[in-house]
Each structure stands twice: as structure tokens, then as C-alpha cells.
Tab-separated table of C-alpha atoms (C1' of nucleotides) in Angstrom:
chain	number	residue	atom	x	y	z
A	608	UNK	CA	-1.748	-17.920	-1.274
A	609	UNK	CA	0.678	-20.392	-2.676
A	610	UNK	CA	-0.031	-20.947	-6.335
A	611	UNK	CA	-1.810	-19.630	-9.397
A	612	UNK	CA	-4.498	-22.244	-8.783
A	613	UNK	CA	-5.124	-20.823	-5.305
A	614	UNK	CA	-5.323	-17.372	-6.811
A	615	UNK	CA	-7.877	-18.451	-9.410
A	616	UNK	CA	-9.888	-20.322	-6.802
A	617	UNK	CA	-10.091	-17.109	-4.795
A	618	UNK	CA	-11.270	-15.138	-7.834
A	619	UNK	CA	-15.062	-15.461	-8.210
A	620	UNK	CA	-15.043	-15.168	-12.016
A	621	UNK	CA	-12.500	-17.987	-12.360
A	622	UNK	CA	-14.271	-20.332	-9.957
A	623	UNK	CA	-17.267	-20.516	-12.252
A	624	UNK	CA	-15.396	-21.095	-15.488
A	625	UNK	CA	-15.874	-24.452	-17.224
A	626	UNK	CA	-12.744	-26.584	-16.836
A	627	UNK	CA	-11.579	-26.233	-20.434
A	628	UNK	CA	-12.014	-22.495	-20.392
A	629	UNK	CA	-10.262	-22.209	-17.070
A	630	UNK	CA	-7.305	-24.164	-18.427
A	631	UNK	CA	-7.181	-21.919	-21.474
A	632	UNK	CA	-7.061	-18.826	-19.272
A	633	UNK	CA	-4.508	-20.425	-17.027
A	634	UNK	CA	-2.304	-21.151	-20.021
A	635	UNK	CA	-2.383	-17.471	-20.943
A	636	UNK	CA	-0.942	-16.461	-17.579
A	637	UNK	CA	2.760	-16.152	-16.896
A	638	UNK	CA	3.902	-16.245	-13.275
A	639	UNK	CA	6.988	-14.299	-12.307
A	640	UNK	CA	8.759	-13.805	-9.009
A	641	UNK	CA	9.460	-10.171	-8.231
A	642	UNK	CA	11.884	-9.398	-5.409
A	643	UNK	CA	11.199	-6.658	-2.861
A	644	UNK	CA	11.721	-3.149	-4.248
A	645	UNK	CA	11.736	-4.321	-7.859
A	646	UNK	CA	9.304	-3.024	-10.455
A	647	UNK	CA	6.353	-5.187	-11.451
A	648	UNK	CA	5.732	-2.760	-14.296
A	649	UNK	CA	6.616	0.805	-15.096
A	650	UNK	CA	4.836	3.996	-15.942
A	651	UNK	CA	4.819	4.634	-19.677
A	652	UNK	CA	5.086	1.014	-20.775
A	653	UNK	CA	2.592	-0.350	-23.270
A	654	UNK	CA	0.000	-2.381	-21.369
A	655	UNK	CA	-0.045	-6.018	-22.372
A	656	UNK	CA	-1.198	-7.721	-19.191
A	657	UNK	CA	-3.699	-7.825	-16.391
A	658	UNK	CA	-1.757	-8.275	-13.201
A	659	UNK	CA	-2.579	-10.449	-10.209
A	660	UNK	CA	-0.773	-10.665	-6.880
A	661	UNK	CA	-0.579	-14.357	-6.061
A	662	UNK	CA	1.533	-13.815	-3.008
A	663	UNK	CA	3.188	-10.770	-1.501
A	664	UNK	CA	2.403	-7.085	-1.605
A	665	UNK	CA	2.808	-4.381	-4.247
A	666	UNK	CA	2.119	-0.674	-4.333
A	667	UNK	CA	0.716	1.456	-7.128
A	668	UNK	CA	2.818	4.538	-7.000
A	669	UNK	CA	3.987	7.632	-8.763
A	670	UNK	CA	7.048	9.849	-8.570
A	671	UNK	CA	6.415	13.559	-8.684
A	672	UNK	CA	8.761	15.891	-10.542
A	673	UNK	CA	10.191	17.385	-7.358
A	674	UNK	CA	11.428	14.063	-6.024
A	675	UNK	CA	8.320	13.338	-4.012
A	676	UNK	CA	6.661	9.970	-4.222
A	677	UNK	CA	3.155	8.915	-3.340
A	678	UNK	CA	1.359	5.613	-3.105
A	679	UNK	CA	-2.190	5.458	-4.394
A	680	UNK	CA	-2.974	2.043	-3.042
A	681	UNK	CA	-1.407	-1.222	-2.055
A	682	UNK	CA	-2.502	-4.503	-3.582
A	683	UNK	CA	-2.138	-7.590	-1.457
A	684	UNK	CA	-2.392	-11.314	-1.985
A	685	UNK	CA	-5.339	-12.305	-4.168
A	686	UNK	CA	-5.770	-8.861	-5.714
A	687	UNK	CA	-5.844	-7.879	-9.383
A	688	UNK	CA	-4.761	-4.563	-10.885
A	689	UNK	CA	-4.207	-2.770	-14.175
A	690	UNK	CA	-7.684	-3.320	-15.656
A	691	UNK	CA	-8.098	0.447	-16.027
A	692	UNK	CA	-5.199	0.868	-18.420
A	693	UNK	CA	-6.134	-2.349	-20.207
A	694	UNK	CA	-9.697	-1.156	-20.823
A	695	UNK	CA	-8.585	2.278	-21.955
A	696	UNK	CA	-5.881	0.976	-24.289
A	697	UNK	CA	-3.396	3.497	-22.983
A	698	UNK	CA	0.159	3.293	-21.738
A	699	UNK	CA	0.667	2.370	-18.105
A	700	UNK	CA	0.014	5.429	-15.972
A	701	UNK	CA	1.701	4.345	-12.758
A	702	UNK	CA	4.585	2.355	-11.435
A	703	UNK	CA	3.861	-0.901	-9.649
A	704	UNK	CA	6.568	-1.878	-7.186
A	705	UNK	CA	6.873	-4.935	-4.961
A	706	UNK	CA	7.087	-4.070	-1.259
A	707	UNK	CA	8.334	-7.521	-0.444
A	708	UNK	CA	9.229	-10.639	-2.393
A	709	UNK	CA	6.117	-11.369	-4.415
A	710	UNK	CA	4.742	-13.818	-6.932
A	711	UNK	CA	2.902	-12.048	-9.723
A	712	UNK	CA	0.541	-13.389	-12.399
A	713	UNK	CA	0.533	-11.711	-15.821
A	714	UNK	CA	-2.575	-12.495	-17.879
A	715	UNK	CA	-2.328	-11.715	-21.579
A	716	UNK	CA	-4.403	-8.918	-23.033
A	717	UNK	CA	-6.044	-11.424	-25.386
A	718	UNK	CA	-7.268	-13.589	-22.509
A	719	UNK	CA	-8.534	-10.552	-20.613
A	720	UNK	CA	-10.372	-9.384	-23.718
A	721	UNK	CA	-11.978	-12.750	-24.338
A	722	UNK	CA	-13.233	-12.898	-20.751
A	723	UNK	CA	-14.587	-9.390	-21.155
A	724	UNK	CA	-16.347	-10.284	-24.394
A	725	UNK	CA	-17.767	-13.652	-23.412
A	726	UNK	CA	-18.119	-14.042	-19.694
A	727	UNK	CA	-20.876	-12.452	-17.648
A	728	UNK	CA	-19.402	-13.473	-14.291
A	729	UNK	CA	-16.153	-11.799	-15.267
A	730	UNK	CA	-17.978	-8.588	-16.152
A	731	UNK	CA	-19.791	-8.667	-12.825
A	732	UNK	CA	-16.486	-9.164	-11.100
A	733	UNK	CA	-14.906	-6.222	-12.911
A	734	UNK	CA	-17.835	-3.961	-12.041
A	735	UNK	CA	-17.630	-4.926	-8.408
A	736	UNK	CA	-13.870	-4.502	-8.425
A	737	UNK	CA	-14.004	-1.069	-10.063
A	738	UNK	CA	-16.804	-0.042	-7.726
A	739	UNK	CA	-14.780	-0.968	-4.646
A	740	UNK	CA	-11.813	0.966	-5.979
A	741	UNK	CA	-13.945	3.986	-6.795
A	742	UNK	CA	-15.377	3.899	-3.293
A	743	UNK	CA	-11.879	3.769	-1.870
A	744	UNK	CA	-10.658	6.728	-3.831
A	745	UNK	CA	-13.703	8.879	-3.143
A	746	UNK	CA	-13.342	7.924	0.490
A	747	UNK	CA	-9.705	8.979	0.344
A	748	UNK	CA	-10.667	12.534	-0.614
A	749	UNK	CA	-13.277	12.641	2.090
A	750	UNK	CA	-10.817	11.414	4.696
A	751	UNK	CA	-8.039	13.690	3.621
A	752	UNK	CA	-10.273	16.678	4.126
A	753	UNK	CA	-12.302	15.641	7.141
A	754	UNK	CA	-10.364	13.244	9.336
A	755	UNK	CA	-7.372	13.455	11.617
A	756	UNK	CA	-4.261	11.464	10.901
A	757	UNK	CA	-5.091	8.552	13.199
A	758	UNK	CA	-8.398	8.045	11.412
A	759	UNK	CA	-6.762	8.433	8.013
A	760	UNK	CA	-4.272	5.745	8.853
A	761	UNK	CA	-7.127	3.557	10.061
A	762	UNK	CA	-8.801	3.960	6.668
A	763	UNK	CA	-5.567	3.360	4.837
A	764	UNK	CA	-5.099	0.117	6.717
A	765	UNK	CA	-8.715	-0.783	6.076
A	766	UNK	CA	-8.212	-0.424	2.331
A	767	UNK	CA	-5.516	-3.070	2.557
A	768	UNK	CA	-7.891	-5.437	4.320
A	769	UNK	CA	-10.726	-5.061	1.813
A	770	UNK	CA	-11.802	-8.688	1.190
A	771	UNK	CA	-13.234	-7.924	-2.250
A	772	UNK	CA	-10.005	-6.418	-3.540
A	773	UNK	CA	-7.626	-8.733	-1.679
A	774	UNK	CA	-9.363	-12.050	-0.993
A	775	UNK	CA	-6.121	-13.705	0.069
A	776	UNK	CA	-5.115	-11.326	2.843
A	777	UNK	CA	-5.050	-12.583	6.390
A	778	UNK	CA	-5.160	-10.497	9.537
A	779	UNK	CA	-1.499	-9.648	9.486
A	780	UNK	CA	0.053	-7.275	6.989
A	781	UNK	CA	3.807	-7.183	6.491
A	782	UNK	CA	4.538	-3.565	5.720
A	783	UNK	CA	6.969	-1.002	7.065
A	784	UNK	CA	5.809	2.166	8.782
A	785	UNK	CA	7.505	4.169	6.070
A	786	UNK	CA	5.371	2.471	3.406
A	787	UNK	CA	2.248	2.993	5.510
A	788	UNK	CA	3.224	6.654	5.473
A	789	UNK	CA	3.349	6.711	1.669
A	790	UNK	CA	-0.006	4.930	1.638
A	791	UNK	CA	-1.750	7.326	4.007
A	792	UNK	CA	0.133	10.407	2.824
A	793	UNK	CA	1.773	11.164	6.178
A	794	UNK	CA	5.296	11.103	7.551
A	795	UNK	CA	6.929	8.091	9.131
A	796	UNK	CA	7.051	9.667	12.607
A	797	UNK	CA	3.365	10.460	12.393
A	798	UNK	CA	2.554	6.919	11.296
A	799	UNK	CA	4.453	5.672	14.297
A	800	UNK	CA	2.455	7.854	16.662
A	801	UNK	CA	-0.850	7.057	14.992
A	802	UNK	CA	-0.135	3.320	15.115
A	803	UNK	CA	0.456	3.580	18.840
A	804	UNK	CA	-2.893	5.313	19.213
A	805	UNK	CA	-4.653	2.594	17.212
A	806	UNK	CA	-2.892	-0.084	19.247
A	807	UNK	CA	-3.854	1.731	22.445
A	808	UNK	CA	-7.478	1.603	21.290
A	809	UNK	CA	-7.141	-2.174	20.869
A	810	UNK	CA	-7.680	-2.083	17.107
A	811	UNK	CA	-4.296	-3.316	15.914
A	812	UNK	CA	-1.177	-5.003	17.149
A	813	UNK	CA	2.084	-3.474	15.995
A	814	UNK	CA	5.150	-5.640	15.540
A	815	UNK	CA	8.518	-5.255	13.897
A	816	UNK	CA	7.751	-4.799	10.203
A	817	UNK	CA	4.092	-5.713	10.424
A	818	UNK	CA	0.634	-4.688	11.591
A	819	UNK	CA	-2.074	-7.110	12.676
A	820	UNK	CA	-5.707	-6.056	12.640
A	821	UNK	CA	-7.582	-7.062	15.772
A	822	UNK	CA	-10.860	-5.245	15.201
A	823	UNK	CA	-11.831	-4.529	11.593
A	824	UNK	CA	-15.178	-2.994	12.518
A	825	UNK	CA	-13.564	-0.787	15.129
A	826	UNK	CA	-11.050	0.393	12.565
A	827	UNK	CA	-13.888	1.261	10.206
A	828	UNK	CA	-15.645	3.323	12.872
A	829	UNK	CA	-12.551	4.981	14.259
A	830	UNK	CA	-13.054	8.748	14.451
A	831	UNK	CA	-16.734	8.182	13.416
B	758	DT	C1'	3.610	29.190	19.767
B	759	DC	C1'	2.747	24.664	18.515
B	760	DA	C1'	2.531	20.741	15.362
B	761	DT	C1'	4.651	18.568	11.707
B	762	DT	C1'	8.274	17.332	8.759
B	763	DA	C1'	12.718	15.644	6.507
B	764	DA	C1'	17.168	14.203	7.542
B	765	DA	C1'	20.336	12.145	10.355
B	766	DC	C1'	21.900	8.953	13.849
B	767	DG	C1'	22.188	4.833	16.554
B	768	DC	C1'	20.264	0.624	17.915
B	769	DG	C1'	18.118	-3.826	17.291
B	770	DT	C1'	16.553	-7.342	13.979
C	1375	DA	C1'	20.538	-4.280	4.902
C	1376	DC	C1'	16.441	-3.005	6.925
C	1377	DG	C1'	12.990	-1.242	10.290
C	1378	DC	C1'	12.284	1.578	14.169
C	1379	DG	C1'	12.757	5.213	17.725
C	1380	DT	C1'	14.700	9.572	18.628
C	1381	DT	C1'	16.878	14.067	18.002
C	1382	DT	C1'	17.419	18.229	15.550
C	1383	DA	C1'	16.542	22.044	12.772
C	1384	DA	C1'	13.392	24.039	9.432
C	1385	DT	C1'	8.742	25.141	8.192
C	1386	DG	C1'	4.286	26.924	8.461
C	1387	DA	C1'	-0.337	27.402	10.363
DNA sequence: TCATTAAACGCGT
DNA sequence: ACGCGTTTAATGA
């Protein structure tokens, strides 16, 4: 995705907005470039924006007290995040960090609220979005308890290729094995081994700094 | 005993 | 400077 316009065109709620309304929303959005490793927003901040990933990749993450860090989910090109904190009127609960140079859209709280109050398509979108997320997180518990690490990594990858949550993602994902480890909750060495297994099964292609999905359905069924 | 992990190192990009 | 593969030593099931 190249521009805010592309991003809005890929967002079902924005596609159906009347032109004037769409322009009004667009005017409420600030676009900022965030370099790799920089914060998009920080835990504890007051929440003033809904956040969209126009281009790039970010992670929603949290640092434990004992120096550990975990990634709850990645958000790729075309994805929106932060609606939870916006709806609950609370401070930001998690850090959002760019995994590579990214272009990020910040929609004002007022614009978000007016869409919420006036636009049925937007409400449908939010429900669908929240439902996909909920499914992902329930699935995560299931997988953590029931699946081996290869299958868990397969599901972790799959979450990144969810077309509802990240309409702009292609088949290739630029992400390091270390970050995949944070995402799937396993060590880097184990990610490396598991990736080889998935590649061996013909489901992905592994390259320097990236993973390409060859068989989405196969990934979904991996380890039944 | 066996698998997994963090940390360290060296190599290639 | 970063990503990857490997070794090593510690951990724990």
C-alpha cells in the first residue's frame, strides 16, 4: 500500500462513505513515518487516535517486569488497531512498535467517534474486526495448550496473513525469525527449526529476513 | 536423559 | 547494523 487513499480504499467502511464524508474523515487523519524499532505509541499514554498501518509492519507488545517481552500480535499493511482502548476510554495498555520502516495513519478520536455514532457500515466493520481478533486470541490459547511448536508457528504466521485484519498484505512477509519467535512465544532457534519443517512441507519459502506463504490452506491445516 | 533455552560468536547480507 | 546458523552451558521435564 502506498498512500492513505489506498488504505481507505482497502477499508470496507471507508469505501462506502459519501465523498464529502470521506474527505472529512481523511482530513482528520495525520500520516507519520515511523522508522524500524521506533514506537508508534506507548503503554500508559492517553489514547487520542485510532491507528492504521498504511505500509510496513508493527507489533503490539508488552514488557514484563523481569525483562521479558512478548508480542500479542503483529499488524501488517492495511490493518487498524487501538479501537479497544478508544472504545473503553482508557490509557493505552500496550506498546506498539514498528518492526520495519512504516507509514502510520492516526485518526482523531473525534472522527472515530462520529463514525461510530453515525455509520452503520463502520459499526459492521468494527464488529467483524473485533470478532476476528477475538477468534485469534481464543485460538492462541487453544494452540498454546494443544499444538506442537511447528503448528503454533504455522498459526502465528496465519494470523499475519488474515485478509480481514490486514487487507494489504501480500504473500511475502518481511519479518525476522527473532520477531516470529516473540509472536509465537518460542525461541529463535526453535523458530528456525520450525520454519525449516514448514518449508520442507512445501507451505512456506524462507529467505533472508522474510517468509513467503506458498499454501495458506495447508498452513491452516498443519498439525490438524 | 532429552529437549529447550539464552547468550555468545562468527559469518554473510 | 542486522539477520542467521551454530555452539555452549544451564535448566527442567
